[in-house]
Amino acid sequence: MAELAHIPDPRLDRRVAAIDARLDLFEEIARLREERDAILLAHYYQESEIQDLADVVGDSLALAQAAAKVQKPVIAFAGVHFMAETAKILSPDSTVVVPDMRAGCSLADGCPADQFAAFVAKYPDHYVISYVNSSAEVKALSDVICTSSNAAKIVQALPREQKILFAPDRYLARWVMKQSGRDDIVFWPGTCIVHEIFSAQEIAKLATEHPAAEIIAHPECDDPVLSQAAFVGSTSALIEHVVTSDCREFIVATEPGVIHQMEKRAPGKLLIPAPAQGNCACNECPHMRLNTLEKLYLCLRDLEPALEVSPELRARALKPIERMLAFSAGDTGALLRD
Ligand code: 13P
Ligand code: SF4
């Protein structure tokens, strides 16, 4: 899927503009969810109102696990394209609708399947681990899928002599190498436009202004940010850390959508969003933020746009995703089993 976030969608704009302004969208979404017998899945980077409406709000792993379990005719997925696509692969009989089909991801968009196939072909004896932030076509070229919460565990579970290719996030790859003590992993050089923009310098400055604050970061950040962090983890691990830590102040180096759950679950703690370079607001994911309450209402009302994955592609992409789910459920042997 090409980079679509900045391409206008006049038809969607017209549908949004035509929504009756007197409607209470919270009530309408709740009503439609009942009527459609739908489940609403939302990622932590969604705006607070969407998170509050969701049946399940989680990180990529939790959302994939929820999609695998779901037995509902409709899944409304408030996240980005690769997440909804994964849900469709795991739950093919459900209609999977998304608020805005343009919500992509720089990591997935920066790793086209044809180029990735050529890259993989150069390393025929490597085990291919692809981050869930990738297209179904790239997943289909992989041995196993990972998320930020299980990437290091998957690498550590493989035999030391097993050569590994990791895609598409170079910073996550480097972090995984550090965690696993392996410096020989071949990786695709992609980046997340949100996490690579955090300024290590500004974060260090902020830390001197808040000496009691702990820096916490997502592993999609670059090394100069990660090396300052007292804790690195997936979105749910970051939230859990804020809740359980004795520390009262945190500088949070990930998309600021997570702060909503942190505030709810750890009231009274000071949560400071990490600054981006030039102090722009570019630490908000432009893809995730395409989703709004209005568009969520429309996708439930009209059951469009709906995700489709061909049966042939689904069959190829399903296996590496299932390996990850089995591994995360405790079946370590799943990684190397056919
Ligand atoms: P998590 O799996 O940690 O929620 O990350 C998803 C993502 O897109 C991070 O940028
Ligand atoms: Fe992709 Fe980065 Fe947005 Fe996550 S924050 S969806 S990795 S662009």
Tab-separated table of C-alpha atoms and ligand atoms in Angstrom:
chain	number	residue	atom	x	y	z
A	1	MET	CA	0.000	0.000	0.000
A	2	ALA	CA	1.483	3.293	-1.094
A	3	GLU	CA	1.763	6.333	1.178
A	4	LEU	CA	-1.845	7.600	1.059
A	5	ALA	CA	-2.200	9.633	4.269
A	6	HIS	CA	-1.771	12.959	2.487
A	7	ILE	CA	-3.908	12.199	-0.562
A	8	PRO	CA	-7.343	13.862	-0.282
A	9	ASP	CA	-10.448	11.675	-0.201
A	10	PRO	CA	-13.234	14.080	-1.255
A	11	ARG	CA	-15.909	11.362	-1.136
A	12	LEU	CA	-15.097	10.555	2.478
A	13	ASP	CA	-14.967	14.293	3.293
A	14	ARG	CA	-18.459	14.708	1.804
A	15	ARG	CA	-19.809	11.766	3.813
A	16	VAL	CA	-18.335	13.254	6.998
A	17	ALA	CA	-19.763	16.698	6.188
A	18	ALA	CA	-23.222	15.182	5.641
A	19	ILE	CA	-23.402	13.698	9.173
A	20	ASP	CA	-26.262	15.284	11.114
A	21	ALA	CA	-24.532	17.599	13.626
A	22	ARG	CA	-27.235	16.872	16.218
A	23	LEU	CA	-26.230	13.208	16.499
A	24	ASP	CA	-24.500	12.053	19.658
A	25	LEU	CA	-21.746	10.032	18.002
A	26	PHE	CA	-20.934	8.104	21.192
A	27	GLU	CA	-24.532	6.900	21.401
A	28	GLU	CA	-24.760	6.243	17.673
A	29	ILE	CA	-21.568	4.179	17.601
A	30	ALA	CA	-22.731	2.172	20.632
A	31	ARG	CA	-26.133	1.626	18.975
A	32	LEU	CA	-24.628	0.565	15.635
A	33	ARG	CA	-22.207	-1.770	17.382
A	34	GLU	CA	-25.206	-3.589	18.926
A	35	GLU	CA	-27.178	-3.547	15.704
A	36	ARG	CA	-24.271	-4.928	13.656
A	37	ASP	CA	-23.159	-7.297	16.421
A	38	ALA	CA	-19.732	-5.744	15.881
A	39	ILE	CA	-16.587	-5.648	17.983
A	40	LEU	CA	-14.538	-2.476	18.087
A	41	LEU	CA	-10.768	-2.924	18.297
A	42	ALA	CA	-8.571	0.139	18.825
A	43	HIS	CA	-4.851	0.770	19.091
A	44	TYR	CA	-3.376	2.947	21.863
A	45	TYR	CA	-2.442	5.617	19.305
A	46	GLN	CA	-6.079	6.412	18.565
A	47	GLU	CA	-7.672	9.559	19.931
A	48	SER	CA	-8.987	9.204	23.502
A	49	GLU	CA	-12.693	9.060	22.582
A	50	ILE	CA	-12.129	6.139	20.229
A	51	GLN	CA	-10.108	4.291	22.882
A	52	ASP	CA	-12.923	4.848	25.390
A	53	LEU	CA	-15.500	3.363	23.025
A	54	ALA	CA	-13.459	0.287	22.115
A	55	ASP	CA	-14.214	-3.255	23.283
A	56	VAL	CA	-10.503	-3.999	23.164
A	57	VAL	CA	-7.771	-1.377	23.223
A	58	GLY	CA	-4.272	-2.749	22.970
A	59	ASP	CA	-0.872	-3.036	21.337
A	60	SER	CA	-0.394	-4.852	18.023
A	61	LEU	CA	-0.021	-8.264	19.662
A	62	ALA	CA	-3.112	-7.924	21.860
A	63	LEU	CA	-5.157	-6.716	18.893
A	64	ALA	CA	-4.015	-9.640	16.710
A	65	GLN	CA	-4.836	-12.037	19.564
A	66	ALA	CA	-8.276	-10.458	19.918
A	67	ALA	CA	-8.883	-10.686	16.161
A	68	ALA	CA	-7.918	-14.372	16.179
A	69	LYS	CA	-10.481	-15.087	18.916
A	70	VAL	CA	-13.284	-12.960	17.615
A	71	GLN	CA	-16.510	-14.557	16.496
A	72	LYS	CA	-18.429	-11.536	15.341
A	73	PRO	CA	-19.851	-10.766	11.913
A	74	VAL	CA	-18.225	-7.307	11.960
A	75	ILE	CA	-14.866	-6.052	13.244
A	76	ALA	CA	-14.458	-2.267	13.240
A	77	PHE	CA	-10.706	-1.723	13.422
A	78	ALA	CA	-9.534	1.684	14.610
A	79	GLY	CA	-5.863	1.442	13.815
A	80	VAL	CA	-3.827	1.345	10.622
A	81	HIS	CA	-4.117	-0.741	7.464
A	82	PHE	CA	-1.663	-3.537	8.368
A	83	MET	CA	-3.481	-4.115	11.682
A	84	ALA	CA	-6.896	-4.419	10.039
A	85	GLU	CA	-5.404	-6.606	7.298
A	86	THR	CA	-3.972	-8.929	9.951
A	87	ALA	CA	-7.420	-9.064	11.572
A	88	LYS	CA	-8.998	-10.019	8.231
A	89	ILE	CA	-6.410	-12.768	7.715
A	90	LEU	CA	-7.127	-14.154	11.178
A	91	SER	CA	-10.880	-13.751	10.973
A	92	PRO	CA	-11.774	-14.134	7.265
A	93	ASP	CA	-15.479	-14.647	7.808
A	94	SER	CA	-15.880	-11.311	9.569
A	95	THR	CA	-16.423	-8.094	7.657
A	96	VAL	CA	-13.474	-5.924	8.725
A	97	VAL	CA	-14.177	-2.220	8.349
A	98	VAL	CA	-11.812	0.680	8.971
A	99	PRO	CA	-12.632	4.350	9.520
A	100	ASP	CA	-10.152	5.542	6.876
A	101	MET	CA	-8.517	3.205	4.370
A	102	ARG	CA	-5.664	5.682	3.813
A	103	ALA	CA	-4.264	5.015	7.300
A	104	GLY	CA	-1.034	3.266	6.355
A	105	CYS	CA	2.337	3.035	8.113
A	106	SER	CA	5.741	4.277	6.987
A	107	LEU	CA	7.317	0.940	7.910
A	108	ALA	CA	4.845	-1.116	5.880
A	109	ASP	CA	4.827	1.367	3.008
A	110	GLY	CA	8.638	1.497	2.926
A	111	CYS	CA	8.996	-2.222	2.314
A	112	PRO	CA	7.404	-3.100	-1.060
A	113	ALA	CA	6.871	-6.848	-1.479
A	114	ASP	CA	8.732	-7.156	-4.811
A	115	GLN	CA	11.851	-5.459	-3.419
A	116	PHE	CA	11.589	-7.441	-0.214
A	117	ALA	CA	11.355	-10.708	-2.197
A	118	ALA	CA	14.594	-9.796	-4.006
A	119	PHE	CA	16.244	-8.948	-0.648
A	120	VAL	CA	15.144	-12.246	0.926
A	121	ALA	CA	16.390	-14.152	-2.138
A	122	LYS	CA	19.926	-12.910	-1.379
A	123	TYR	CA	19.834	-14.718	1.986
A	124	PRO	CA	18.327	-18.139	1.254
A	125	ASP	CA	19.593	-19.721	4.490
A	126	HIS	CA	18.177	-16.964	6.750
A	127	TYR	CA	15.100	-17.278	8.931
A	128	VAL	CA	12.854	-14.323	8.061
A	129	ILE	CA	11.260	-12.437	10.959
A	130	SER	CA	8.925	-9.650	9.867
A	131	TYR	CA	7.486	-7.052	12.154
A	132	VAL	CA	3.685	-6.970	12.074
A	133	ASN	CA	4.034	-3.447	10.625
A	134	SER	CA	4.249	-4.893	7.103
A	135	SER	CA	1.898	-5.729	4.255
A	136	ALA	CA	0.253	-9.144	3.885
A	137	GLU	CA	2.512	-9.760	0.855
A	138	VAL	CA	5.620	-9.182	2.984
A	139	LYS	CA	4.203	-11.353	5.765
A	140	ALA	CA	3.680	-14.104	3.195
A	141	LEU	CA	7.431	-14.000	2.426
A	142	SER	CA	8.311	-14.460	6.111
A	143	ASP	CA	8.859	-17.399	8.444
A	144	VAL	CA	7.360	-15.698	11.463
A	145	ILE	CA	5.761	-12.368	12.344
A	146	CYS	CA	6.688	-10.474	15.480
A	147	THR	CA	5.507	-7.394	17.329
A	148	SER	CA	7.520	-5.089	19.555
A	149	SER	CA	6.427	-7.143	22.572
A	150	ASN	CA	7.785	-10.480	21.343
A	151	ALA	CA	10.523	-9.647	18.772
A	152	ALA	CA	13.462	-10.143	21.164
A	153	LYS	CA	11.892	-13.273	22.687
A	154	ILE	CA	11.498	-14.835	19.222
A	155	VAL	CA	15.145	-14.150	18.325
A	156	GLN	CA	16.293	-15.541	21.684
A	157	ALA	CA	14.219	-18.693	21.158
A	158	LEU	CA	15.921	-19.524	17.843
A	159	PRO	CA	19.115	-21.627	17.836
A	160	ARG	CA	22.245	-19.430	17.955
A	161	GLU	CA	23.499	-20.890	14.663
A	162	GLN	CA	20.277	-19.974	12.851
A	163	LYS	CA	20.934	-16.992	10.561
A	164	ILE	CA	18.254	-14.317	10.798
A	165	LEU	CA	16.840	-11.644	8.514
A	166	PHE	CA	14.687	-9.009	10.228
A	167	ALA	CA	12.323	-6.535	8.544
A	168	PRO	CA	11.281	-3.809	8.092
A	169	ASP	CA	12.367	-1.633	11.080
A	170	ARG	CA	16.092	-1.028	11.401
A	171	TYR	CA	15.880	0.485	14.892
A	172	LEU	CA	13.783	-2.359	16.250
A	173	ALA	CA	16.267	-4.738	14.599
A	174	ARG	CA	19.181	-3.030	16.377
A	175	TRP	CA	17.359	-3.075	19.703
A	176	VAL	CA	16.575	-6.780	19.261
A	177	MET	CA	20.248	-7.422	18.480
A	178	LYS	CA	21.243	-5.735	21.719
A	179	GLN	CA	18.648	-7.640	23.731
A	180	SER	CA	19.628	-10.982	22.266
A	181	GLY	CA	23.385	-10.401	22.163
A	182	ARG	CA	23.426	-11.077	18.419
A	183	ASP	CA	25.237	-8.715	16.084
A	184	ASP	CA	24.821	-10.777	12.914
A	185	ILE	CA	21.178	-10.091	12.037
A	186	VAL	CA	20.608	-8.876	8.490
A	187	PHE	CA	17.908	-6.213	8.413
A	188	TRP	CA	15.783	-4.169	6.029
A	189	PRO	CA	16.564	-0.480	6.619
A	190	GLY	CA	13.050	0.907	7.254
A	191	THR	CA	12.032	3.457	9.864
A	192	CYS	CA	8.904	4.771	11.546
A	193	ILE	CA	8.454	8.447	10.643
A	194	VAL	CA	7.064	9.116	14.112
A	195	HIS	CA	9.655	7.415	16.301
A	196	GLU	CA	12.708	8.445	14.313
A	197	ILE	CA	11.819	12.129	14.734
A	198	PHE	CA	12.235	12.262	18.524
A	199	SER	CA	15.116	14.531	19.426
A	200	ALA	CA	17.678	12.916	21.728
A	201	GLN	CA	19.032	16.379	22.507
A	202	GLU	CA	15.646	17.845	23.461
A	203	ILE	CA	14.863	14.770	25.549
A	204	ALA	CA	18.159	15.167	27.438
A	205	LYS	CA	17.338	18.854	28.006
A	206	LEU	CA	13.864	17.973	29.278
A	207	ALA	CA	15.368	15.371	31.610
A	208	THR	CA	17.567	18.016	33.261
A	209	GLU	CA	14.438	20.161	33.812
A	210	HIS	CA	12.666	17.131	35.353
A	211	PRO	CA	15.418	15.328	37.255
A	212	ALA	CA	12.951	12.929	38.926
A	213	ALA	CA	11.480	11.836	35.592
A	214	GLU	CA	12.242	8.469	34.041
A	215	ILE	CA	12.632	8.343	30.252
A	216	ILE	CA	10.646	5.506	28.687
A	217	ALA	CA	10.716	4.702	24.961
A	218	HIS	CA	9.307	2.473	22.227
A	219	PRO	CA	11.935	0.304	20.473
A	220	GLU	CA	11.141	1.944	17.117
A	221	CYS	CA	13.177	4.942	18.396
A	222	ASP	CA	16.755	5.491	17.281
A	223	ASP	CA	19.693	4.498	19.493
A	224	PRO	CA	20.491	7.983	20.902
A	225	VAL	CA	16.960	8.035	22.357
A	226	LEU	CA	16.915	4.398	23.479
A	227	SER	CA	20.284	4.724	25.205
A	228	GLN	CA	18.805	7.419	27.485
A	229	ALA	CA	15.755	5.334	28.351
A	230	ALA	CA	15.352	3.601	31.698
A	231	PHE	CA	12.701	1.357	30.163
A	232	VAL	CA	12.046	0.277	26.554
A	233	GLY	CA	8.967	-1.633	25.482
A	234	SER	CA	5.845	-1.997	23.362
A	235	THR	CA	2.966	0.404	23.943
A	236	SER	CA	1.306	-1.935	26.449
A	237	ALA	CA	4.626	-2.593	28.223
A	238	LEU	CA	5.169	1.179	28.534
A	239	ILE	CA	1.699	1.642	30.014
A	240	GLU	CA	2.222	-1.270	32.426
A	241	HIS	CA	5.573	0.176	33.462
A	242	VAL	CA	4.047	3.573	34.291
A	243	VAL	CA	1.321	1.857	36.329
A	244	THR	CA	3.645	-0.421	38.328
A	245	SER	CA	6.750	1.765	38.736
A	246	ASP	CA	7.377	3.676	41.972
A	247	CYS	CA	8.471	6.622	39.851
A	248	ARG	CA	5.963	9.522	39.655
A	249	GLU	CA	7.228	11.316	36.520
A	250	PHE	CA	7.903	10.031	33.017
A	251	ILE	CA	9.135	11.407	29.708
A	252	VAL	CA	7.295	9.280	27.160
A	253	ALA	CA	9.042	8.669	23.826
A	254	THR	CA	6.293	7.171	21.717
A	255	GLU	CA	3.124	8.396	20.024
A	256	PRO	CA	1.309	10.469	22.685
A	257	GLY	CA	-1.968	8.537	22.238
A	258	VAL	CA	-0.682	6.090	24.900
A	259	ILE	CA	-0.775	8.841	27.496
A	260	HIS	CA	-4.568	8.560	27.675
A	261	GLN	CA	-4.373	5.008	29.118
A	262	MET	CA	-1.452	5.991	31.346
A	263	GLU	CA	-3.506	8.844	32.810
A	264	LYS	CA	-6.491	6.566	33.333
A	265	ARG	CA	-4.530	3.764	34.955
A	266	ALA	CA	-1.973	5.849	36.865
A	267	PRO	CA	-3.810	9.029	37.861
A	268	GLY	CA	-1.662	11.709	39.453
A	269	LYS	CA	1.572	10.704	37.705
A	270	LEU	CA	3.236	13.355	35.556
A	271	LEU	CA	3.437	12.232	31.915
A	272	ILE	CA	5.492	14.403	29.598
A	273	PRO	CA	5.390	13.651	25.857
A	274	ALA	CA	8.930	13.517	24.443
A	275	PRO	CA	9.629	16.388	22.034
A	276	ALA	CA	10.233	15.852	18.340
A	277	GLN	CA	12.996	17.585	16.391
A	278	GLY	CA	12.185	21.269	15.886
A	279	ASN	CA	9.410	20.865	18.483
A	280	CYS	CA	6.864	20.120	15.742
A	281	ALA	CA	3.766	18.045	16.476
A	282	CYS	CA	5.147	15.249	14.264
A	283	ASN	CA	5.251	12.764	17.140
A	284	GLU	CA	1.550	12.199	16.385
A	285	CYS	CA	1.182	9.426	13.812
A	286	PRO	CA	-0.444	11.030	10.743
A	287	HIS	CA	-1.857	7.643	9.750
A	288	MET	CA	-3.415	6.708	13.082
A	289	ARG	CA	-4.808	10.217	13.442
A	290	LEU	CA	-6.762	9.977	10.171
A	291	ASN	CA	-9.318	7.983	12.146
A	292	THR	CA	-11.971	10.096	13.822
A	293	LEU	CA	-15.202	9.459	15.683
A	294	GLU	CA	-17.141	10.620	12.612
A	295	LYS	CA	-15.387	8.153	10.305
A	296	LEU	CA	-15.788	5.365	12.855
A	297	TYR	CA	-19.516	6.080	12.933
A	298	LEU	CA	-19.674	6.008	9.109
A	299	CYS	CA	-17.802	2.728	8.745
A	300	LEU	CA	-20.174	1.043	11.198
A	301	ARG	CA	-23.234	2.605	9.598
A	302	ASP	CA	-22.323	1.830	5.969
A	303	LEU	CA	-20.004	-1.155	6.482
A	304	GLU	CA	-17.389	0.484	4.310
A	305	PRO	CA	-14.539	0.708	3.606
A	306	ALA	CA	-14.061	-3.026	4.135
A	307	LEU	CA	-10.742	-4.864	3.962
A	308	GLU	CA	-10.366	-7.714	1.479
A	309	VAL	CA	-7.509	-10.216	1.288
A	310	SER	CA	-7.500	-12.821	-1.486
A	311	PRO	CA	-7.765	-16.448	-0.283
A	312	GLU	CA	-4.426	-17.217	-1.952
A	313	LEU	CA	-2.598	-14.382	-0.167
A	314	ARG	CA	-4.369	-15.156	3.088
A	315	ALA	CA	-3.208	-18.770	2.973
A	316	ARG	CA	0.441	-17.669	2.613
A	317	ALA	CA	0.327	-14.851	5.190
A	318	LEU	CA	-1.599	-16.831	7.801
A	319	LYS	CA	1.111	-19.358	8.643
A	320	PRO	CA	3.776	-16.899	9.902
A	321	ILE	CA	1.130	-15.015	11.896
A	322	GLU	CA	-0.126	-18.252	13.449
A	323	ARG	CA	3.458	-19.167	14.357
A	324	MET	CA	3.734	-15.908	16.298
A	325	LEU	CA	0.421	-16.476	18.080
A	326	ALA	CA	1.388	-20.042	18.994
A	327	PHE	CA	4.808	-18.863	20.230
A	328	SER	CA	3.205	-16.116	22.319
A	329	ALA	CA	0.846	-18.699	23.806
A	330	GLY	CA	3.877	-20.671	25.027
A	331	ASP	CA	4.534	-23.071	22.122
A	332	THR	CA	8.222	-22.264	21.467
A	333	GLY	CA	8.511	-25.227	19.096
A	334	ALA	CA	6.082	-23.459	16.730
A	335	LEU	CA	8.890	-21.276	15.363
A	336	LEU	CA	10.657	-24.037	13.473
A	337	ARG	CA	7.768	-26.400	12.839
A	338	ASP	CA	6.346	-26.681	9.318
B	1	13P	P1	2.902	-1.657	19.516
B	1	13P	O1	2.794	-3.057	19.043
B	1	13P	O2	3.972	-1.478	20.551
B	1	13P	O3	1.574	-1.145	19.982
B	1	13P	O4	3.407	-0.750	18.317
B	1	13P	C1	2.645	-0.486	17.186
B	1	13P	C2	3.185	0.634	16.418
B	1	13P	O5	2.791	0.919	15.336
B	1	13P	C3	4.234	1.388	17.040
B	1	13P	O6	4.533	2.471	16.270
B	2	SF4	FE1	3.582	3.034	11.536
B	2	SF4	FE2	5.033	4.624	13.043
B	2	SF4	FE3	2.464	5.159	12.749
B	2	SF4	FE4	3.257	3.031	14.193
B	2	SF4	S1	3.596	5.189	14.671
B	2	SF4	S2	1.640	3.059	12.657
B	2	SF4	S3	5.076	2.400	13.069
B	2	SF4	S4	4.029	5.189	11.126
